[in-house]
């Protein structure tokens, strides 16, 4: 079910391309709402889930992907490697950086 939801998010992203401004590529912001967290679980998500989303978006032809998630320290398991691999394969993924502390529950 998780992959279906991520695919639906990515499909929504690509289907909006017809709403582009004349002569400018469309910019689509994908927000994570309560229905999404109800189905996929609360944030923070495992980084392999982010990797899946990057792979789907890049595979669907996204010109760039910007991730605005809080990556404070290495994640458990193979998620970091999966995300790094997806980002490298896509070649056009940007992540936010900063020094602010995230919610205490995200450590």
Short mmCIF file of N, CA, C and O in Angstrom, two decimals:
data_model
loop_
_atom_site.label_atom_id
_atom_site.label_comp_id
_atom_site.label_asym_id
_atom_site.label_seq_id
_atom_site.Cartn_x
_atom_site.Cartn_y
_atom_site.Cartn_z
N UNK A 1 0.82 -1.19 0.00
CA UNK A 1 0.00 0.00 0.00
C UNK A 1 0.86 1.26 0.00
O UNK A 1 0.53 2.23 -0.63
N UNK A 2 1.99 1.24 0.71
CA UNK A 2 2.86 2.40 0.78
C UNK A 2 3.31 2.82 -0.62
O UNK A 2 3.26 3.99 -0.97
N UNK A 3 3.76 1.87 -1.42
CA UNK A 3 4.25 2.20 -2.74
C UNK A 3 3.13 2.77 -3.61
O UNK A 3 3.37 3.69 -4.40
N UNK A 4 1.90 2.29 -3.43
CA UNK A 4 0.77 2.84 -4.17
C UNK A 4 0.57 4.31 -3.82
O UNK A 4 0.30 5.12 -4.70
N UNK A 5 0.67 4.65 -2.55
CA UNK A 5 0.48 6.04 -2.15
C UNK A 5 1.60 6.92 -2.69
O UNK A 5 1.35 8.01 -3.20
N UNK A 6 2.84 6.44 -2.60
CA UNK A 6 3.95 7.22 -3.14
C UNK A 6 3.77 7.39 -4.64
O UNK A 6 3.98 8.47 -5.18
N UNK A 7 3.34 6.34 -5.33
CA UNK A 7 3.10 6.44 -6.76
C UNK A 7 1.99 7.44 -7.05
O UNK A 7 2.08 8.23 -7.98
N UNK A 8 0.93 7.45 -6.23
CA UNK A 8 -0.17 8.40 -6.42
C UNK A 8 0.33 9.83 -6.23
O UNK A 8 -0.07 10.73 -6.98
N UNK A 9 1.20 10.05 -5.25
CA UNK A 9 1.77 11.38 -5.05
C UNK A 9 2.58 11.78 -6.28
O UNK A 9 2.45 12.89 -6.79
N UNK A 10 3.41 10.87 -6.76
CA UNK A 10 4.23 11.16 -7.93
C UNK A 10 3.37 11.37 -9.17
O UNK A 10 3.65 12.25 -9.98
N UNK A 11 2.31 10.58 -9.32
CA UNK A 11 1.42 10.73 -10.46
C UNK A 11 0.72 12.08 -10.41
O UNK A 11 0.60 12.76 -11.43
N UNK A 12 0.30 12.50 -9.22
CA UNK A 12 -0.31 13.82 -9.09
C UNK A 12 0.68 14.89 -9.49
O UNK A 12 0.34 15.86 -10.16
N UNK A 13 1.93 14.70 -9.14
CA UNK A 13 2.99 15.65 -9.48
C UNK A 13 3.10 15.78 -11.00
O UNK A 13 3.12 16.87 -11.53
N UNK A 14 3.18 14.67 -11.69
CA UNK A 14 3.38 14.73 -13.13
C UNK A 14 2.12 15.13 -13.88
O UNK A 14 2.20 15.76 -14.92
N UNK A 15 0.94 14.80 -13.35
CA UNK A 15 -0.29 15.13 -14.07
C UNK A 15 -0.61 16.62 -14.03
O UNK A 15 -1.39 17.10 -14.83
N UNK A 16 0.02 17.34 -13.13
CA UNK A 16 -0.23 18.77 -13.04
C UNK A 16 0.57 19.58 -14.05
O UNK A 16 0.42 20.78 -14.13
N UNK A 17 1.40 18.91 -14.84
CA UNK A 17 2.28 19.64 -15.75
C UNK A 17 1.52 20.47 -16.77
O UNK A 17 2.05 21.43 -17.29
N UNK A 18 0.28 20.15 -17.06
CA UNK A 18 -0.49 20.94 -18.02
C UNK A 18 -0.85 22.32 -17.48
O UNK A 18 -1.26 23.19 -18.23
N UNK A 19 -0.66 22.51 -16.18
CA UNK A 19 -1.00 23.80 -15.59
C UNK A 19 0.19 24.76 -15.60
O UNK A 19 0.22 25.73 -14.86
N UNK A 20 1.17 24.53 -16.45
CA UNK A 20 2.36 25.37 -16.47
C UNK A 20 2.03 26.77 -16.98
O UNK A 20 1.10 26.98 -17.74
N UNK A 21 2.85 27.71 -16.55
CA UNK A 21 2.73 29.07 -17.04
C UNK A 21 3.35 29.14 -18.42
O UNK A 21 4.29 28.42 -18.72
N UNK A 22 2.87 30.05 -19.25
CA UNK A 22 3.38 30.15 -20.62
C UNK A 22 4.89 30.35 -20.62
O UNK A 22 5.40 31.30 -20.05
N UNK A 23 5.60 29.41 -21.24
CA UNK A 23 7.03 29.53 -21.39
C UNK A 23 7.85 29.18 -20.16
O UNK A 23 9.06 29.27 -20.19
N UNK A 24 7.22 28.81 -19.07
CA UNK A 24 7.94 28.48 -17.85
C UNK A 24 7.59 27.06 -17.41
O UNK A 24 6.43 26.66 -17.46
N UNK A 25 8.59 26.33 -16.97
CA UNK A 25 8.27 24.98 -16.49
C UNK A 25 7.44 25.07 -15.21
O UNK A 25 7.60 26.00 -14.42
N UNK A 26 6.53 24.13 -15.02
CA UNK A 26 5.69 24.17 -13.82
C UNK A 26 6.49 23.80 -12.58
O UNK A 26 7.45 23.05 -12.64
N UNK A 27 6.10 24.39 -11.48
CA UNK A 27 6.66 24.02 -10.19
C UNK A 27 5.54 23.42 -9.39
O UNK A 27 4.48 24.02 -9.24
N UNK A 28 5.75 22.22 -8.89
CA UNK A 28 4.74 21.53 -8.11
C UNK A 28 5.27 21.26 -6.73
O UNK A 28 6.39 20.77 -6.57
N UNK A 29 4.49 21.58 -5.74
CA UNK A 29 4.86 21.32 -4.36
C UNK A 29 3.99 20.18 -3.86
O UNK A 29 2.77 20.23 -3.94
N UNK A 30 4.64 19.14 -3.39
CA UNK A 30 3.92 17.99 -2.86
C UNK A 30 3.98 18.07 -1.34
O UNK A 30 5.06 18.01 -0.75
N UNK A 31 2.84 18.25 -0.74
CA UNK A 31 2.77 18.34 0.71
C UNK A 31 2.31 17.01 1.29
O UNK A 31 1.56 16.28 0.65
N UNK A 32 2.73 16.75 2.48
CA UNK A 32 2.33 15.52 3.17
C UNK A 32 1.22 15.90 4.14
O UNK A 32 1.44 16.65 5.08
N UNK A 33 0.03 15.38 3.87
CA UNK A 33 -1.13 15.73 4.70
C UNK A 33 -1.44 14.62 5.70
O UNK A 33 -0.77 13.59 5.74
N UNK A 34 -2.48 14.84 6.47
CA UNK A 34 -2.87 13.88 7.50
C UNK A 34 -3.27 12.54 6.90
O UNK A 34 -2.93 11.49 7.44
N UNK A 35 -3.96 12.55 5.78
CA UNK A 35 -4.35 11.29 5.14
C UNK A 35 -3.11 10.47 4.76
O UNK A 35 -3.11 9.24 4.88
N UNK A 36 -2.06 11.16 4.32
CA UNK A 36 -0.83 10.47 3.96
C UNK A 36 -0.16 9.87 5.18
O UNK A 36 0.25 8.71 5.17
N UNK A 37 -0.06 10.65 6.26
CA UNK A 37 0.57 10.11 7.47
C UNK A 37 -0.30 9.06 8.13
O UNK A 37 0.22 8.16 8.79
N UNK A 38 -1.61 9.14 7.95
CA UNK A 38 -2.49 8.09 8.47
C UNK A 38 -2.18 6.76 7.78
O UNK A 38 -2.19 5.71 8.40
N UNK A 39 -1.91 6.83 6.46
CA UNK A 39 -1.64 5.60 5.71
C UNK A 39 -0.19 5.14 5.84
O UNK A 39 0.07 3.94 5.98
N UNK A 40 0.75 6.07 5.79
CA UNK A 40 2.17 5.70 5.75
C UNK A 40 2.87 5.80 7.10
O UNK A 40 4.02 5.42 7.21
N UNK A 41 2.19 6.34 8.08
CA UNK A 41 2.81 6.50 9.39
C UNK A 41 3.33 7.91 9.59
O UNK A 41 3.50 8.66 8.64
N UNK A 42 3.58 8.26 10.84
CA UNK A 42 4.00 9.62 11.14
C UNK A 42 5.44 9.89 10.67
O UNK A 42 6.23 8.97 10.48
N UNK A 43 5.72 11.15 10.47
CA UNK A 43 7.09 11.57 10.18
C UNK A 43 7.90 11.49 11.46
O UNK A 43 7.34 11.63 12.54
N UNK A 44 9.18 11.28 11.41
CA UNK A 44 9.98 11.15 10.20
C UNK A 44 9.84 9.76 9.59
O UNK A 44 9.69 8.77 10.30
N UNK A 45 9.87 9.72 8.27
CA UNK A 45 9.80 8.46 7.55
C UNK A 45 11.19 7.89 7.35
O UNK A 45 12.18 8.63 7.30
N UNK A 46 11.28 6.57 7.16
CA UNK A 46 12.58 5.97 6.84
C UNK A 46 13.10 6.56 5.53
O UNK A 46 12.32 6.87 4.62
N UNK A 47 14.37 6.71 5.44
CA UNK A 47 14.95 7.36 4.25
C UNK A 47 14.82 6.53 2.99
O UNK A 47 14.87 7.09 1.89
N UNK A 48 14.62 5.24 3.11
CA UNK A 48 14.38 4.46 1.89
C UNK A 48 13.03 4.83 1.28
O UNK A 48 12.84 4.72 0.07
N UNK A 49 12.09 5.31 2.08
CA UNK A 49 10.82 5.80 1.54
C UNK A 49 11.06 7.09 0.73
O UNK A 49 10.49 7.27 -0.33
N UNK A 50 11.95 7.94 1.22
CA UNK A 50 12.31 9.14 0.47
C UNK A 50 13.00 8.74 -0.84
O UNK A 50 12.77 9.36 -1.88
N UNK A 51 13.85 7.71 -0.77
CA UNK A 51 14.52 7.22 -1.97
C UNK A 51 13.51 6.74 -3.00
O UNK A 51 13.65 7.03 -4.20
N UNK A 52 12.48 6.02 -2.57
CA UNK A 52 11.44 5.56 -3.49
C UNK A 52 10.76 6.74 -4.16
O UNK A 52 10.49 6.72 -5.37
N UNK A 53 10.46 7.77 -3.39
CA UNK A 53 9.80 8.96 -3.95
C UNK A 53 10.72 9.64 -4.97
O UNK A 53 10.27 10.02 -6.06
N UNK A 54 11.99 9.78 -4.65
CA UNK A 54 12.94 10.38 -5.59
C UNK A 54 12.99 9.55 -6.88
O UNK A 54 12.94 10.12 -7.99
N UNK A 55 13.06 8.24 -6.76
CA UNK A 55 13.10 7.38 -7.96
C UNK A 55 11.85 7.54 -8.81
O UNK A 55 11.93 7.60 -10.03
N UNK A 56 10.70 7.60 -8.17
CA UNK A 56 9.44 7.75 -8.91
C UNK A 56 9.38 9.10 -9.61
O UNK A 56 9.04 9.19 -10.79
N UNK A 57 9.72 10.16 -8.89
CA UNK A 57 9.66 11.51 -9.48
C UNK A 57 10.64 11.67 -10.63
O UNK A 57 10.30 12.20 -11.68
N UNK A 58 11.86 11.21 -10.44
CA UNK A 58 12.87 11.31 -11.51
C UNK A 58 12.48 10.44 -12.70
O UNK A 58 12.63 10.85 -13.84
N UNK A 59 11.97 9.24 -12.40
CA UNK A 59 11.53 8.36 -13.47
C UNK A 59 10.36 8.93 -14.26
O UNK A 59 10.18 8.61 -15.44
N UNK A 60 9.57 9.79 -13.61
CA UNK A 60 8.42 10.41 -14.28
C UNK A 60 8.81 11.67 -15.04
O UNK A 60 7.97 12.31 -15.65
N UNK A 61 10.10 12.03 -14.97
CA UNK A 61 10.56 13.17 -15.76
C UNK A 61 10.70 14.49 -15.02
O UNK A 61 10.80 15.53 -15.66
N UNK A 62 10.72 14.46 -13.70
CA UNK A 62 10.89 15.71 -12.95
C UNK A 62 12.21 16.36 -13.36
O UNK A 62 13.23 15.69 -13.48
N UNK A 63 12.19 17.66 -13.58
CA UNK A 63 13.41 18.38 -13.96
C UNK A 63 14.32 18.56 -12.75
O UNK A 63 15.53 18.69 -12.90
N UNK A 64 13.75 18.60 -11.56
CA UNK A 64 14.51 18.70 -10.32
C UNK A 64 13.59 18.26 -9.18
O UNK A 64 12.37 18.33 -9.30
N UNK A 65 14.20 17.79 -8.11
CA UNK A 65 13.45 17.39 -6.92
C UNK A 65 14.10 18.06 -5.72
O UNK A 65 15.32 17.97 -5.54
N UNK A 66 13.31 18.76 -4.93
CA UNK A 66 13.81 19.39 -3.71
C UNK A 66 13.14 18.71 -2.52
O UNK A 66 11.91 18.62 -2.47
N UNK A 67 13.94 18.22 -1.61
CA UNK A 67 13.42 17.56 -0.41
C UNK A 67 13.59 18.49 0.78
O UNK A 67 14.68 18.98 1.03
N UNK A 68 12.52 18.71 1.47
CA UNK A 68 12.56 19.57 2.66
C UNK A 68 12.17 18.72 3.87
O UNK A 68 11.08 18.84 4.40
N UNK A 69 13.06 17.83 4.23
CA UNK A 69 12.89 16.98 5.41
C UNK A 69 14.03 17.26 6.35
O UNK A 69 15.06 17.80 5.96
N UNK A 70 13.88 16.86 7.57
CA UNK A 70 14.88 17.10 8.60
C UNK A 70 15.80 15.90 8.71
O UNK A 70 15.41 14.85 9.20
N UNK A 71 17.04 16.04 8.21
CA UNK A 71 18.03 14.96 8.26
C UNK A 71 19.11 15.35 9.26
O UNK A 71 20.13 15.91 8.90
N UNK A 72 18.87 15.08 10.53
CA UNK A 72 19.81 15.52 11.56
C UNK A 72 21.03 14.62 11.68
O UNK A 72 22.14 15.08 11.80
N UNK A 73 20.82 13.34 11.67
CA UNK A 73 21.92 12.40 11.86
C UNK A 73 21.66 11.17 11.01
O UNK A 73 20.57 11.01 10.45
N UNK A 74 22.64 10.29 10.89
CA UNK A 74 22.44 9.09 10.07
C UNK A 74 21.19 8.31 10.50
O UNK A 74 20.89 8.20 11.68
N UNK A 75 20.50 7.79 9.51
CA UNK A 75 19.31 7.00 9.78
C UNK A 75 19.67 5.54 9.98
O UNK A 75 20.77 5.11 9.63
N UNK A 76 18.74 4.76 10.49
CA UNK A 76 19.00 3.34 10.71
C UNK A 76 18.93 2.54 9.40
O UNK A 76 18.32 2.96 8.43
N UNK A 77 19.57 1.42 9.40
CA UNK A 77 19.47 0.49 8.27
C UNK A 77 20.12 1.01 7.00
O UNK A 77 21.06 1.78 7.04
N UNK A 78 19.55 0.57 5.88
CA UNK A 78 20.13 0.91 4.57
C UNK A 78 19.51 2.17 3.96
O UNK A 78 19.79 2.50 2.82
N UNK A 79 18.67 2.87 4.70
CA UNK A 79 17.95 4.00 4.14
C UNK A 79 18.84 5.11 3.62
O UNK A 79 18.57 5.69 2.56
N UNK A 80 19.90 5.45 4.35
CA UNK A 80 20.79 6.52 3.90
C UNK A 80 21.45 6.17 2.57
O UNK A 80 21.53 7.00 1.66
N UNK A 81 21.90 4.91 2.46
CA UNK A 81 22.54 4.49 1.21
C UNK A 81 21.54 4.48 0.06
O UNK A 81 21.86 4.87 -1.06
N UNK A 82 20.31 4.06 0.34
CA UNK A 82 19.28 4.04 -0.70
C UNK A 82 18.97 5.46 -1.17
O UNK A 82 18.84 5.71 -2.37
N UNK A 83 18.86 6.39 -0.22
CA UNK A 83 18.57 7.78 -0.58
C UNK A 83 19.73 8.39 -1.35
O UNK A 83 19.54 9.05 -2.37
N UNK A 84 20.96 8.17 -0.88
CA UNK A 84 22.14 8.70 -1.57
C UNK A 84 22.23 8.14 -2.99
O UNK A 84 22.53 8.87 -3.95
N UNK A 85 21.93 6.87 -3.15
CA UNK A 85 21.97 6.24 -4.47
C UNK A 85 20.90 6.82 -5.39
O UNK A 85 21.17 7.12 -6.56
N UNK A 86 19.70 7.00 -4.87
CA UNK A 86 18.61 7.58 -5.67
C UNK A 86 18.95 9.01 -6.09
O UNK A 86 18.71 9.40 -7.23
N UNK A 87 19.53 9.77 -5.16
CA UNK A 87 19.91 11.15 -5.47
C UNK A 87 20.99 11.18 -6.54
O UNK A 87 20.93 11.99 -7.47
N UNK A 88 21.98 10.32 -6.41
CA UNK A 88 23.07 10.28 -7.39
C UNK A 88 22.57 9.84 -8.76
O UNK A 88 22.95 10.41 -9.79
N UNK A 89 21.69 8.85 -8.78
CA UNK A 89 21.15 8.34 -10.05
C UNK A 89 20.34 9.42 -10.75
O UNK A 89 20.44 9.60 -11.96
N UNK A 90 19.54 10.14 -9.98
CA UNK A 90 18.71 11.21 -10.55
C UNK A 90 19.58 12.39 -10.99
O UNK A 90 19.38 12.95 -12.06
N UNK A 91 20.52 12.77 -10.14
CA UNK A 91 21.44 13.84 -10.48
C UNK A 91 20.90 15.25 -10.33
O UNK A 91 21.59 16.21 -10.61
N UNK A 92 19.68 15.38 -9.91
CA UNK A 92 19.07 16.71 -9.80
C UNK A 92 18.19 16.82 -8.56
O UNK A 92 17.08 17.31 -8.61
N UNK A 93 18.71 16.33 -7.45
CA UNK A 93 17.98 16.34 -6.18
C UNK A 93 18.67 17.29 -5.23
O UNK A 93 19.90 17.28 -5.10
N UNK A 94 17.89 18.12 -4.59
CA UNK A 94 18.41 19.12 -3.66
C UNK A 94 17.74 18.91 -2.31
O UNK A 94 16.55 18.62 -2.24
N UNK A 95 18.52 19.03 -1.26
CA UNK A 95 17.95 18.92 0.09
C UNK A 95 18.17 20.22 0.83
O UNK A 95 19.15 20.94 0.57
N UNK A 96 17.26 20.52 1.73
CA UNK A 96 17.40 21.74 2.52
C UNK A 96 18.47 21.53 3.58
O UNK A 96 18.72 20.41 4.03
N UNK A 97 19.12 22.60 3.96
CA UNK A 97 20.12 22.55 5.02
C UNK A 97 19.83 23.67 6.01
O UNK A 97 19.16 24.63 5.69
N UNK A 98 20.35 23.53 7.19
CA UNK A 98 20.16 24.57 8.19
C UNK A 98 20.70 24.11 9.52
O UNK A 98 21.19 22.99 9.67
N UNK A 99 20.57 24.98 10.50
CA UNK A 99 21.10 24.67 11.83
C UNK A 99 20.02 24.58 12.89
O UNK A 99 20.30 24.33 14.03
N UNK A 100 18.78 24.77 12.49
CA UNK A 100 17.69 24.74 13.47
C UNK A 100 17.47 23.33 13.99
O UNK A 100 17.69 22.35 13.27
N UNK A 101 17.06 23.21 15.21
CA UNK A 101 16.73 21.91 15.78
C UNK A 101 15.34 21.50 15.32
O UNK A 101 14.43 22.31 15.22
N UNK A 102 15.20 20.21 15.04
CA UNK A 102 13.91 19.66 14.68
C UNK A 102 13.15 19.32 15.94
O UNK A 102 13.65 19.48 17.07
N UNK A 103 11.94 18.84 15.79
CA UNK A 103 11.16 18.42 16.95
C UNK A 103 11.92 17.36 17.75
O UNK A 103 12.63 16.54 17.18
N UNK A 104 11.78 17.39 19.05
CA UNK A 104 12.51 16.48 19.92
C UNK A 104 12.23 15.02 19.57
O UNK A 104 13.11 14.17 19.67
N UNK A 105 11.03 14.73 19.13
CA UNK A 105 10.66 13.34 18.79
C UNK A 105 11.37 12.83 17.55
O UNK A 105 11.31 11.66 17.24
N UNK A 106 12.06 13.69 16.80
CA UNK A 106 12.70 13.30 15.55
C UNK A 106 14.15 12.89 15.73
O UNK A 106 14.88 12.75 14.79
N UNK A 107 14.61 12.69 16.92
CA UNK A 107 16.02 12.32 17.12
C UNK A 107 16.24 10.86 16.96
O UNK A 107 15.42 10.05 17.05
#
